[in-house]
Short mmCIF file of C-alpha atoms and ligand atoms in Angstrom, two decimals:
data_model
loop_
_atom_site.label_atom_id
_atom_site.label_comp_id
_atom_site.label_asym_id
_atom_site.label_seq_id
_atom_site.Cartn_x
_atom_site.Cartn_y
_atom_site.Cartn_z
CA UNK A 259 10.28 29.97 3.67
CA UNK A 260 11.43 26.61 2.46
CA UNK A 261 7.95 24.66 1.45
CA UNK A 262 7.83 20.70 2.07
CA UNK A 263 4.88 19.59 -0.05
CA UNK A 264 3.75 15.80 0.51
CA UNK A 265 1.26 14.31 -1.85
CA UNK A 266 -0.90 11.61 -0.63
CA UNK A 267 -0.92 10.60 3.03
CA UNK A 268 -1.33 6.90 2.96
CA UNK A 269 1.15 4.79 4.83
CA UNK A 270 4.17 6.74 3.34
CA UNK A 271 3.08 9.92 3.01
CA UNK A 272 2.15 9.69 7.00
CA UNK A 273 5.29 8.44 7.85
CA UNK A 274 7.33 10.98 6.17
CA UNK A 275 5.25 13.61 7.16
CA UNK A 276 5.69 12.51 10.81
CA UNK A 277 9.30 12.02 10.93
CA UNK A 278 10.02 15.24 9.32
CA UNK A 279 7.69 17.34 11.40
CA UNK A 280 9.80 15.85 14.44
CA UNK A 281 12.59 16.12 13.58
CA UNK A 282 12.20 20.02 11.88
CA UNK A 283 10.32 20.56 15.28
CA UNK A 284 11.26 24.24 16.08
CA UNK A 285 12.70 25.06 12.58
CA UNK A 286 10.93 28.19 11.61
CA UNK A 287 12.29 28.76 8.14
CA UNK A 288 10.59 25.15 6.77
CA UNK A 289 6.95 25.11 6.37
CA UNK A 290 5.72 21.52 5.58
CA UNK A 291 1.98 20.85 4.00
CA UNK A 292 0.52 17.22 3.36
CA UNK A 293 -2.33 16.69 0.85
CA UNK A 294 -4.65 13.80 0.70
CA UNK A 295 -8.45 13.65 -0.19
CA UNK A 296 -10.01 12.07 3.06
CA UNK A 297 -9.19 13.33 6.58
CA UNK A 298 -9.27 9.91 7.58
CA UNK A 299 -6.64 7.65 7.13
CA UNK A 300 -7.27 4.31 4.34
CA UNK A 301 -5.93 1.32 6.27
CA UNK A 302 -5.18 -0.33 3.21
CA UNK A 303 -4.02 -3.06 4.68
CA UNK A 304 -7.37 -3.76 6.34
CA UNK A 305 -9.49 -3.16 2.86
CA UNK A 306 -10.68 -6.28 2.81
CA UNK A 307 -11.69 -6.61 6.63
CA UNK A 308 -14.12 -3.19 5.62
CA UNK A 309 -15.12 -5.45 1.90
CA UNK A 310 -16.30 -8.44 4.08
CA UNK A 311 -18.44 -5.89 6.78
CA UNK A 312 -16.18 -5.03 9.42
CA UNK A 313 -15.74 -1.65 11.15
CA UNK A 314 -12.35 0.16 11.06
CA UNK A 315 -11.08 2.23 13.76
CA UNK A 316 -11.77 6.11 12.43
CA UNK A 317 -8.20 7.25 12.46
CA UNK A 318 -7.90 10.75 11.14
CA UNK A 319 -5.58 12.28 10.49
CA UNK A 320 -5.55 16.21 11.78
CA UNK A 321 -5.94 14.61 14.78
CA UNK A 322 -2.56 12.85 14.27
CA UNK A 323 -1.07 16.08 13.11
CA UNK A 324 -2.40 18.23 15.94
CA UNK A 325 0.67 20.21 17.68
CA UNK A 326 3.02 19.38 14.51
CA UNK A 327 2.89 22.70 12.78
CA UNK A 328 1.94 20.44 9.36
CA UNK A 329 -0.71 22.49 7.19
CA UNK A 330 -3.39 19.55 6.27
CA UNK A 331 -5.14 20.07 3.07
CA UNK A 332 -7.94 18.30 2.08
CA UNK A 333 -7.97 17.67 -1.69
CA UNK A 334 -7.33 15.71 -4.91
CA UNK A 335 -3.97 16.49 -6.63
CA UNK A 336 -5.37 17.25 -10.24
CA UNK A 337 -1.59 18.15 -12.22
CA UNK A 338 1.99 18.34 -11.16
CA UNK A 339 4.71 21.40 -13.12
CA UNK A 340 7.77 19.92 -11.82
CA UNK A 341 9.39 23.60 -13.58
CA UNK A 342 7.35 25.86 -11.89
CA UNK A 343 7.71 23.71 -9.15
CA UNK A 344 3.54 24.11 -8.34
CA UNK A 345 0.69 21.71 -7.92
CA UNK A 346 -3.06 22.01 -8.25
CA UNK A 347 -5.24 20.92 -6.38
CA UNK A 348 -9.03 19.96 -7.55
CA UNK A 349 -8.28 21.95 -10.61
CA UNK A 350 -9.25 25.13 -8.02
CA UNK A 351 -6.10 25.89 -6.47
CA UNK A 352 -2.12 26.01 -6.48
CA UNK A 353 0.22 25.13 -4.04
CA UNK A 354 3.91 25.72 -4.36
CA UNK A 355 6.75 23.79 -3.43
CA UNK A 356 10.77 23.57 -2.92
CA UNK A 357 10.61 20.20 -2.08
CA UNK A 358 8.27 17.33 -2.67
CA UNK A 359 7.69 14.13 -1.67
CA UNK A 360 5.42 12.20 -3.86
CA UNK A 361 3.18 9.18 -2.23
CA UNK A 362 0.41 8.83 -4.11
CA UNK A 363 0.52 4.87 -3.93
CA UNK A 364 -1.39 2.66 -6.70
CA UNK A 365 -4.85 1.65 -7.35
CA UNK A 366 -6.25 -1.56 -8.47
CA UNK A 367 -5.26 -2.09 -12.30
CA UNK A 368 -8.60 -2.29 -14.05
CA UNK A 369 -7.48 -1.48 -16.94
CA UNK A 370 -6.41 -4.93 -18.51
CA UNK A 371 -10.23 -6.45 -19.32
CA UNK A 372 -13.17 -5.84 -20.46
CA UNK A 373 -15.67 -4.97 -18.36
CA UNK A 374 -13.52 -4.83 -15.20
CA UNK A 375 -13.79 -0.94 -14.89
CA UNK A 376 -18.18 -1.28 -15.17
CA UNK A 377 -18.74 -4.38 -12.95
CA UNK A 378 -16.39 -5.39 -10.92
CA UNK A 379 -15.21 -3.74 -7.51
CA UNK A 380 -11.83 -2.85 -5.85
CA UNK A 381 -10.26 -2.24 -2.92
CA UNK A 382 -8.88 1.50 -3.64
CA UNK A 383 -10.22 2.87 -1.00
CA UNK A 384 -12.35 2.80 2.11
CA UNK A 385 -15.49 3.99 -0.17
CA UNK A 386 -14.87 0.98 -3.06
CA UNK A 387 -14.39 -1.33 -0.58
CA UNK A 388 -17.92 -0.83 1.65
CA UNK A 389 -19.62 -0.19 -2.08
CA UNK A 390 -18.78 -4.28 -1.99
CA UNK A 391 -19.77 -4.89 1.88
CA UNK A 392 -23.30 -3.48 1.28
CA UNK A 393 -23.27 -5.09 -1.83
CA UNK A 394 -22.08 -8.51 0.12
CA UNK A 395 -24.55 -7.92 2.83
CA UNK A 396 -27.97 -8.20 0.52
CA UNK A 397 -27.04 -11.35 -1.12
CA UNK A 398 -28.63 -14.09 0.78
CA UNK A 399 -26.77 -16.82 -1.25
CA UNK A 400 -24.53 -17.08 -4.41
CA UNK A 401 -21.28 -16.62 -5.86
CA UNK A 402 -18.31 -14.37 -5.35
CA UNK A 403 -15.32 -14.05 -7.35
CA UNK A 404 -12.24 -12.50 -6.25
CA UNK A 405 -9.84 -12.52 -8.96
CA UNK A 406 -5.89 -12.39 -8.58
CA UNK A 407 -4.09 -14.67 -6.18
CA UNK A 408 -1.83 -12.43 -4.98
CA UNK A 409 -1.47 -11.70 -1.37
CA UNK A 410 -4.85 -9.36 -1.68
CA UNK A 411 -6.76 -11.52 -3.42
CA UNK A 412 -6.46 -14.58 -0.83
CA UNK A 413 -6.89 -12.15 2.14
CA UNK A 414 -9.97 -10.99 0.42
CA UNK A 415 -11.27 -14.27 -0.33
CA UNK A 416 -10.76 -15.58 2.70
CA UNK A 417 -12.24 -13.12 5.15
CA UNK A 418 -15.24 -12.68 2.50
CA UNK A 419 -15.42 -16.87 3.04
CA UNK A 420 -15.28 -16.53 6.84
CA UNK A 421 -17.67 -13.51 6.95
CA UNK A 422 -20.61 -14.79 4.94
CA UNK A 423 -20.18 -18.61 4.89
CA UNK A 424 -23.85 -18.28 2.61
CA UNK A 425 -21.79 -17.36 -0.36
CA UNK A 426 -19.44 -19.59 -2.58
CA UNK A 427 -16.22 -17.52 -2.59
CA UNK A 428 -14.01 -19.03 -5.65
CA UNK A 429 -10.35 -17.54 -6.20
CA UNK A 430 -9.39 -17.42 -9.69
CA UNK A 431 -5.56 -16.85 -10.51
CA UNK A 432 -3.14 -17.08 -13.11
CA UNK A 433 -0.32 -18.42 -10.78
CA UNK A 434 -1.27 -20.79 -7.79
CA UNK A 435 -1.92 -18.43 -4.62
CA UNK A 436 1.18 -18.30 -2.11
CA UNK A 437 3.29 -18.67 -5.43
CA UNK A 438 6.05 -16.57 -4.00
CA UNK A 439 5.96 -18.58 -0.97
CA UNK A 440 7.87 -21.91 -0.05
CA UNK A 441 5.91 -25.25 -0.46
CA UNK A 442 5.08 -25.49 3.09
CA UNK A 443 4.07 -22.05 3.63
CA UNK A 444 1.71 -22.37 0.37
CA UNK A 445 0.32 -25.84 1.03
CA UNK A 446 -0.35 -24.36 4.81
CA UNK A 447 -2.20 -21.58 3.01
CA UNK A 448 -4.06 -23.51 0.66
CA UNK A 449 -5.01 -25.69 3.24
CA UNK A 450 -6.41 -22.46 5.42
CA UNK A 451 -8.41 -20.99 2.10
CA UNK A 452 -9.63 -24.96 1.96
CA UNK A 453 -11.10 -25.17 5.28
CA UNK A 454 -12.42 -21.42 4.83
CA UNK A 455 -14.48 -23.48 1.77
CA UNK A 456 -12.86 -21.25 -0.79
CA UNK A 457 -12.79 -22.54 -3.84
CA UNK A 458 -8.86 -22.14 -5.62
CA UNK A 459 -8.66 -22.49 -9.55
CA UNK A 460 -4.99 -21.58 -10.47
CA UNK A 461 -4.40 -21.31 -14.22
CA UNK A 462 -6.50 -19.42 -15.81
CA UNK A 463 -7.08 -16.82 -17.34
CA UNK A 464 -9.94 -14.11 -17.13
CA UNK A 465 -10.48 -12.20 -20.43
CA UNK A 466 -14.14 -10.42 -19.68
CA UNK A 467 -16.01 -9.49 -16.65
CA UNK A 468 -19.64 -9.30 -16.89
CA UNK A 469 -22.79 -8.24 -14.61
CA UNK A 470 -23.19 -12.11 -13.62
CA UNK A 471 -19.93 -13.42 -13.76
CA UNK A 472 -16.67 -13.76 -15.59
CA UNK A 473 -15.44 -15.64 -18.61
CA UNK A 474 -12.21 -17.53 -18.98
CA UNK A 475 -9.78 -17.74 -22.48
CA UNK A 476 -11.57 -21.29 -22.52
CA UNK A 477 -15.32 -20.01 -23.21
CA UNK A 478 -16.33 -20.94 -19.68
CA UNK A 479 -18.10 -18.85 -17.93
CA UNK A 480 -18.29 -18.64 -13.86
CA UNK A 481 -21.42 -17.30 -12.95
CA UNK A 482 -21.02 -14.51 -10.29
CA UNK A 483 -23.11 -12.26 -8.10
CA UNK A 484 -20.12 -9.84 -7.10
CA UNK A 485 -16.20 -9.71 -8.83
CA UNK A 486 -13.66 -8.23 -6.81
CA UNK A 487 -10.59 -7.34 -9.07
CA UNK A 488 -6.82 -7.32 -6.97
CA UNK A 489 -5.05 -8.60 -10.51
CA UNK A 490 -2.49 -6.29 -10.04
CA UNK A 491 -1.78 -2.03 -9.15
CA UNK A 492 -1.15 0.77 -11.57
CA UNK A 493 -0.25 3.98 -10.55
CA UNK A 494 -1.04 7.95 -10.99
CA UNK A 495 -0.28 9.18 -14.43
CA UNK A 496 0.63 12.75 -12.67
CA UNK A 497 3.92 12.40 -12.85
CA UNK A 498 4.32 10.85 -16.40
CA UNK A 499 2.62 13.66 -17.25
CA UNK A 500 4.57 16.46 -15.61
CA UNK A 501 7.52 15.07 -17.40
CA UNK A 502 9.66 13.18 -14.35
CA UNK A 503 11.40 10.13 -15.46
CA UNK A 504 8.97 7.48 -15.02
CA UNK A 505 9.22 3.53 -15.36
CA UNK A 506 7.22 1.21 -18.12
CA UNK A 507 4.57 1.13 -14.84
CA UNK A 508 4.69 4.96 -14.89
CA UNK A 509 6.26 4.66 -11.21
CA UNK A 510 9.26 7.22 -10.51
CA UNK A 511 12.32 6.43 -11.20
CA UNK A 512 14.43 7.56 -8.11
CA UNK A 513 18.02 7.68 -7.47
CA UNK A 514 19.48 5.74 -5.02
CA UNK A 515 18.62 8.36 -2.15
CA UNK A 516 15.03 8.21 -3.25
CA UNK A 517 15.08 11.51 -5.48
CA UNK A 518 13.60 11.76 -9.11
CA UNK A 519 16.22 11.07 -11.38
CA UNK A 520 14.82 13.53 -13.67
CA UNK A 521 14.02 16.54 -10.73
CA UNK A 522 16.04 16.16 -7.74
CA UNK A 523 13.94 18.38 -5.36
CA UNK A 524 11.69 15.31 -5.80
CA UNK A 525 11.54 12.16 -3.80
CA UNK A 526 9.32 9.52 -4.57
CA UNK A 527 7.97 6.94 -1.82
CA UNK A 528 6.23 4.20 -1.44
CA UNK A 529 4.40 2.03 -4.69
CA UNK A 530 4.54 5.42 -6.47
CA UNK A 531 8.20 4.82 -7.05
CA UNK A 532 10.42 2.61 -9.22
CA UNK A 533 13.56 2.08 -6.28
CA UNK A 534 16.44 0.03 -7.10
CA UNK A 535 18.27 -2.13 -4.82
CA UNK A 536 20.85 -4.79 -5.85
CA UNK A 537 18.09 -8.10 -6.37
CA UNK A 538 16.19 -5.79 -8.75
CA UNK A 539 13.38 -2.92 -8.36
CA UNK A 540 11.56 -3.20 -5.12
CA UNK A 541 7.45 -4.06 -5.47
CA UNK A 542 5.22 -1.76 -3.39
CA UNK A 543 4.79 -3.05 -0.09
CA UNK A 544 3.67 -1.38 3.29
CA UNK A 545 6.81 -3.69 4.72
CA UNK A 546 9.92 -1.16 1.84
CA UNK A 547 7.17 1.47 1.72
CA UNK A 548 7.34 3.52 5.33
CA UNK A 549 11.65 2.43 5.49
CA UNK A 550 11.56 4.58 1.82
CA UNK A 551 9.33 7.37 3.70
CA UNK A 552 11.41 7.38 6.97
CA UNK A 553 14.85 7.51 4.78
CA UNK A 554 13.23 10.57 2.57
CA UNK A 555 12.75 12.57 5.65
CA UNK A 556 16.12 11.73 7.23
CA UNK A 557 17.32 12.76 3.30
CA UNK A 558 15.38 15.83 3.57
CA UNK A 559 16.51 16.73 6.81
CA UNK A 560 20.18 16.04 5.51
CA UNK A 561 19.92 18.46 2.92
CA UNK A 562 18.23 21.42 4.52
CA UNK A 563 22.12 20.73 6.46
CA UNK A 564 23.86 21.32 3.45
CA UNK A 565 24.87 17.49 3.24
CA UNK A 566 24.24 14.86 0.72
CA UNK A 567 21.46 12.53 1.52
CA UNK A 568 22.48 9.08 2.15
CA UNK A 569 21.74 5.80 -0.13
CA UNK A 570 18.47 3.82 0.65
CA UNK A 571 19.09 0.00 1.59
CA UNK A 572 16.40 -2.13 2.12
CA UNK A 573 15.77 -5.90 2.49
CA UNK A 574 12.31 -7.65 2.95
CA UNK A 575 11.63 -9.72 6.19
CA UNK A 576 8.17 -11.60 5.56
CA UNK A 577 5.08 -12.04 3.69
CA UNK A 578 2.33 -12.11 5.59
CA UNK A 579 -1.04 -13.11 5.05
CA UNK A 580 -4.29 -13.08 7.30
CA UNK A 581 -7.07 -15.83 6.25
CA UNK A 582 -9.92 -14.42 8.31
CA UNK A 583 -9.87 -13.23 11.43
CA UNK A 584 -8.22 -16.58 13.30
CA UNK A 585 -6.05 -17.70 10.32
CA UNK A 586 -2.66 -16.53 8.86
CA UNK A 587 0.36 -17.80 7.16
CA UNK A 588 3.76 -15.74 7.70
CA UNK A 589 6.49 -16.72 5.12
CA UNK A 590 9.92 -15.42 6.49
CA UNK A 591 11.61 -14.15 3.50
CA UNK A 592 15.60 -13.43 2.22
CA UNK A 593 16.11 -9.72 1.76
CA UNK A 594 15.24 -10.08 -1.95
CA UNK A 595 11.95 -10.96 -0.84
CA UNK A 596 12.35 -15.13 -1.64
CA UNK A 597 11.32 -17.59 0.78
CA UNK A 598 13.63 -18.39 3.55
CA UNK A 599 13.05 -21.74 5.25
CA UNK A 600 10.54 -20.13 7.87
CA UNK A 601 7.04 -19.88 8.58
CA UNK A 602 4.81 -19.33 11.01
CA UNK A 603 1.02 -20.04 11.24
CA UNK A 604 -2.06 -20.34 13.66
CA UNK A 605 -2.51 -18.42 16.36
CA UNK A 606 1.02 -16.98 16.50
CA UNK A 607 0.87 -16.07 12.76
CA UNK A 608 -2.80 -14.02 13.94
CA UNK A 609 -1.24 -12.55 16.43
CA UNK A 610 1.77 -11.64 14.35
CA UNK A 611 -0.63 -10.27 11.34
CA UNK A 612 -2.60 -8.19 13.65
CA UNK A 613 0.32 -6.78 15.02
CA UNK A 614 1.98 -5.64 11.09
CA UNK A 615 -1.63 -3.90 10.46
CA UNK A 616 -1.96 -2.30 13.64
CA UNK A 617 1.87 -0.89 13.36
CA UNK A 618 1.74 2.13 11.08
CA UNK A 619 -0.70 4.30 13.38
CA UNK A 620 1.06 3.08 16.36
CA UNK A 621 4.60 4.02 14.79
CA UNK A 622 3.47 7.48 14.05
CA UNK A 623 2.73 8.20 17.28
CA UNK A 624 6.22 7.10 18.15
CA UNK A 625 7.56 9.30 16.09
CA UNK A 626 5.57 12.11 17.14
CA UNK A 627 6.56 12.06 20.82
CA UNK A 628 10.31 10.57 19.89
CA UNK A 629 11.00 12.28 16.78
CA UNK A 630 14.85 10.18 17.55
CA UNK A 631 12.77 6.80 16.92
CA UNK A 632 12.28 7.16 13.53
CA UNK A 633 15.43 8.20 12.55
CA UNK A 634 16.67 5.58 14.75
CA UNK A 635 14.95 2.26 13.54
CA UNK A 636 14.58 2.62 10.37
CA UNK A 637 17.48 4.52 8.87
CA UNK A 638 18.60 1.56 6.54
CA UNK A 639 14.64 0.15 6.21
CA UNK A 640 13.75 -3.45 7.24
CA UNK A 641 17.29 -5.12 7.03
CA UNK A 642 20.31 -3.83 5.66
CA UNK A 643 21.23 -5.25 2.14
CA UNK A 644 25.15 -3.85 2.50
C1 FAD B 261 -6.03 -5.63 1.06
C2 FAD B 261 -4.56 -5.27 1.06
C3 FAD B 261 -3.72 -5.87 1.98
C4 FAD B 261 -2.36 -5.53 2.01
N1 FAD B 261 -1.55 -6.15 2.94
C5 FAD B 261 -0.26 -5.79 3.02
C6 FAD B 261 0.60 -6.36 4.02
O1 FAD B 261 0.17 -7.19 4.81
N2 FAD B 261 1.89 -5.95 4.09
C7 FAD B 261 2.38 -5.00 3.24
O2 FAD B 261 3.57 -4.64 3.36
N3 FAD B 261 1.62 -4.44 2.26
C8 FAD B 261 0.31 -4.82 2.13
N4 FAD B 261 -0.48 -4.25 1.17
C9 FAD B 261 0.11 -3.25 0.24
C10 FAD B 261 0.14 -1.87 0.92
O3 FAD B 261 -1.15 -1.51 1.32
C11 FAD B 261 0.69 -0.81 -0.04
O4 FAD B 261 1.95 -1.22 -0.51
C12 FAD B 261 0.82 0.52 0.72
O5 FAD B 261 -0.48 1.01 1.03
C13 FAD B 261 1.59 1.56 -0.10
O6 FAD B 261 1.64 2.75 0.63
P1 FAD B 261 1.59 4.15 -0.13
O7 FAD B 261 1.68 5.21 0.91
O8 FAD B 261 2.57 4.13 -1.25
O9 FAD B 261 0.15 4.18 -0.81
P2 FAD B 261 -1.28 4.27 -0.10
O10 FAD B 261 -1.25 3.69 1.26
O11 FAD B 261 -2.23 3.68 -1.10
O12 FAD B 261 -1.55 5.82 0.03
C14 FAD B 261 -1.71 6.66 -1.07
C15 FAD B 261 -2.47 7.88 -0.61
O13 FAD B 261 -2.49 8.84 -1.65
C16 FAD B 261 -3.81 9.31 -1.82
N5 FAD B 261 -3.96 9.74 -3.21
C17 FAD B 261 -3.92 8.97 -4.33
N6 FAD B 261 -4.07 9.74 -5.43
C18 FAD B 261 -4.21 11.00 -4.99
C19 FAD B 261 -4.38 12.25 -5.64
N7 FAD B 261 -4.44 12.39 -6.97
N8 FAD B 261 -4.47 13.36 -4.86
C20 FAD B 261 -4.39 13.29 -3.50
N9 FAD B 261 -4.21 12.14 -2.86
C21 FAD B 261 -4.13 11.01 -3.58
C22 FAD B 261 -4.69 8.14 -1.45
O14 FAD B 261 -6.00 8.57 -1.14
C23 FAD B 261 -3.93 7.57 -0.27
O15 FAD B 261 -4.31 8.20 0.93
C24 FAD B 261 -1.84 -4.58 1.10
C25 FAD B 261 -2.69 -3.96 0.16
C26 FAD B 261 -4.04 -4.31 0.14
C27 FAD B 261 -4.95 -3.64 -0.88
#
């Protein structure tokens, strides 16, 4: 029996998992498993909707794997023998594989301060992120700071600003929030946190957090009754330490059909892997992160053939960004992921938003019922580089 092992079943490891159960549908010699520690599925794109209050759909997903033939296991990948070709789970057991796809995405990086780790909280995963609602939800006034203006940290700040307008949210970045975006786009967004009442400070420079705050490289400190840390991601140190050829941000380093360039019976996915394209290595997004899942199973799929899997290609399309729940700016982007000259935002740009987080679920189930769509539509990823 040929084993398919998939680690992690976030938005990549779903996607792969789906498009290669359709489209090995009535193979009986391949036997695909997928491993992940919740049965329901982390809408990380909605983390900070559950961090502000707000109920999530419960999408789980057996339930999305029912009628597949996919073996679910519930459990935490403790170690990774690329030789032996096994992986353990919760230190308990072993499974074995012939192939692997490896998408365990990346967690907040709390690693770079002090104090970050003991007092302030994330948004890696559904549990971190309501350990902050509850939190949210007993302070009847006071100060919240969400630090990192990337696109995570202005989401967050935003719909923590629109949820519990008692509480002086205050963004505090290195670079200016929307910095990747044009100047419209970015003064449209700053304008949006604005009327939200968030406060921006761009510029400096956190070096400690504490239990009541944070303090800056200048000796100030910004008193604080919660932190939220989105500063940046690191990743799994699993497959550093099985030996595969990682990146300085221990990411795999693939080839350019996805595989380990150190163990070619594994493909890495999603912000797990270090993918090259021609403008440079490719950040994790949801957007390159489900095209690199799809394109793994068509690879997959290609080699159980006897042919050589096919180059991965993809461009970025937009950057979009929710502020709240009737707010959003979209920056159309160039394939390397710089600002074109178009955005959207309002109503349209909700609508638009809404429509990005709700996709993933909805595209599995397209794949599950038209195994031919995901091959289809995403066989080059969001738009074709060539
Ligand atoms: C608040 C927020 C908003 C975002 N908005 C956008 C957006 O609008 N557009 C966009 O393109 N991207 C967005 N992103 C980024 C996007 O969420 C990630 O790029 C995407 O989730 C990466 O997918 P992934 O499958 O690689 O990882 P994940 O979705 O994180 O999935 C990884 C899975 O692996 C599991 N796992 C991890 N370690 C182990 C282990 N040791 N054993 C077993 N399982 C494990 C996890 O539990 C998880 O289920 C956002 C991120 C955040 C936090």
């Amino acid at each position: 029996m040929n084993e398919i092992l998939i680690l992690g079943a976030g938005y990549t490891g779903m996607a792969a998992t789906v498009a290669l159960a359709g489209r090995l549908k009535g193979r009986d010699d391949v036997h695909i498993t997928l491993v992940n520690p919740q049965t329901r599925f982390t809408e990380r794109l909605r983390l900070h909707q559950t961090a502000s209050g707000q109920d999530l759909a419960d999408l789980q997903i057996p339930e999305q794997l029912a009628g597949t033939g996919v073996d679910f296991v519930q459990g935490w990948v403790t170690g990774l023998d690329a030789d032996a070709m096994t992986v353990r789970i919760d230190d308990a057991s072993t499974l074995r594989y012939d192939t692997l796809v490896y998408a365990l995405g990346s967690v907040a990086d709390t690693a770079t301060v002090p104090g970050v780790d003991e007092f302030a909280y994330t948004l890696n995963s559904a549990q971190d992120a309501t350990l902050l609602a509850d939190h949210l939800a007993h302070l009847s006034d006071g100060a919240v700071v969400v630090a990192g203006g990337g696109l995570t940290g202005v989401e967050s700040a935003a719909e923590i600003a629109e949820r519990h307008p008692e509480l002086d949210v205050t963004l505090l970045s290195r670079q200016a929030p929307g910095s990747m975006m044009g100047d419209k786009a970015r003064t449209r967004l700053l304008a949006g946190l604005e009327r939200l009442g968030v406060t921006v400070r761009a510029a400096v420079d956190i070096v400690k957090v504490m239990s009541d705050g944070v303090a800056l490289d200048n000796g100030e400190v910004v008193a604080a009754q919660a932190v939220l840390w989105t500063t940046g991601v690191r990743v799994s140190p699993i497959a550093a330490a099985a030996g595969l050829a990682v990146d300085d941000r221990g990411r795999i380093v693939t080839d350019e059909s996805l595989r380990s360039v150190s163990h070619s019976n594994v493909y890495a996915v999603g912000d797990a892997a270090a993918i090259h394209q021609g403008y440079g290595v490719m950040h994790g997004t949801c957007q390159s992160g489900i095209p690199s899942a799809l394109h793994t199973a068509a690879s997959i799929v290609r080699e159980l053939k006897g042919k050589q899997p096919k180059a991965f290609r993809f461009g970025y399309v937009h950057q979009p960004v929710s502020l709240g729940r009737n707010d959003a700016v979209i920056q159309f982007t160039r394939a390397d992921d710089s600002p074109g000259r178009f955005y959207l935002a309002g109503r349209f740009a909700t609508a638009y938003k809404e429509t990005v987080s709700s996709s993933p679920w909805t595209t599995y189930r397209l794949i599950k019922a038209l195994p031919a769509l995901g091959a289809a539509t995403w066989r080059r990823g969001g738009r074709s580089t060539r």
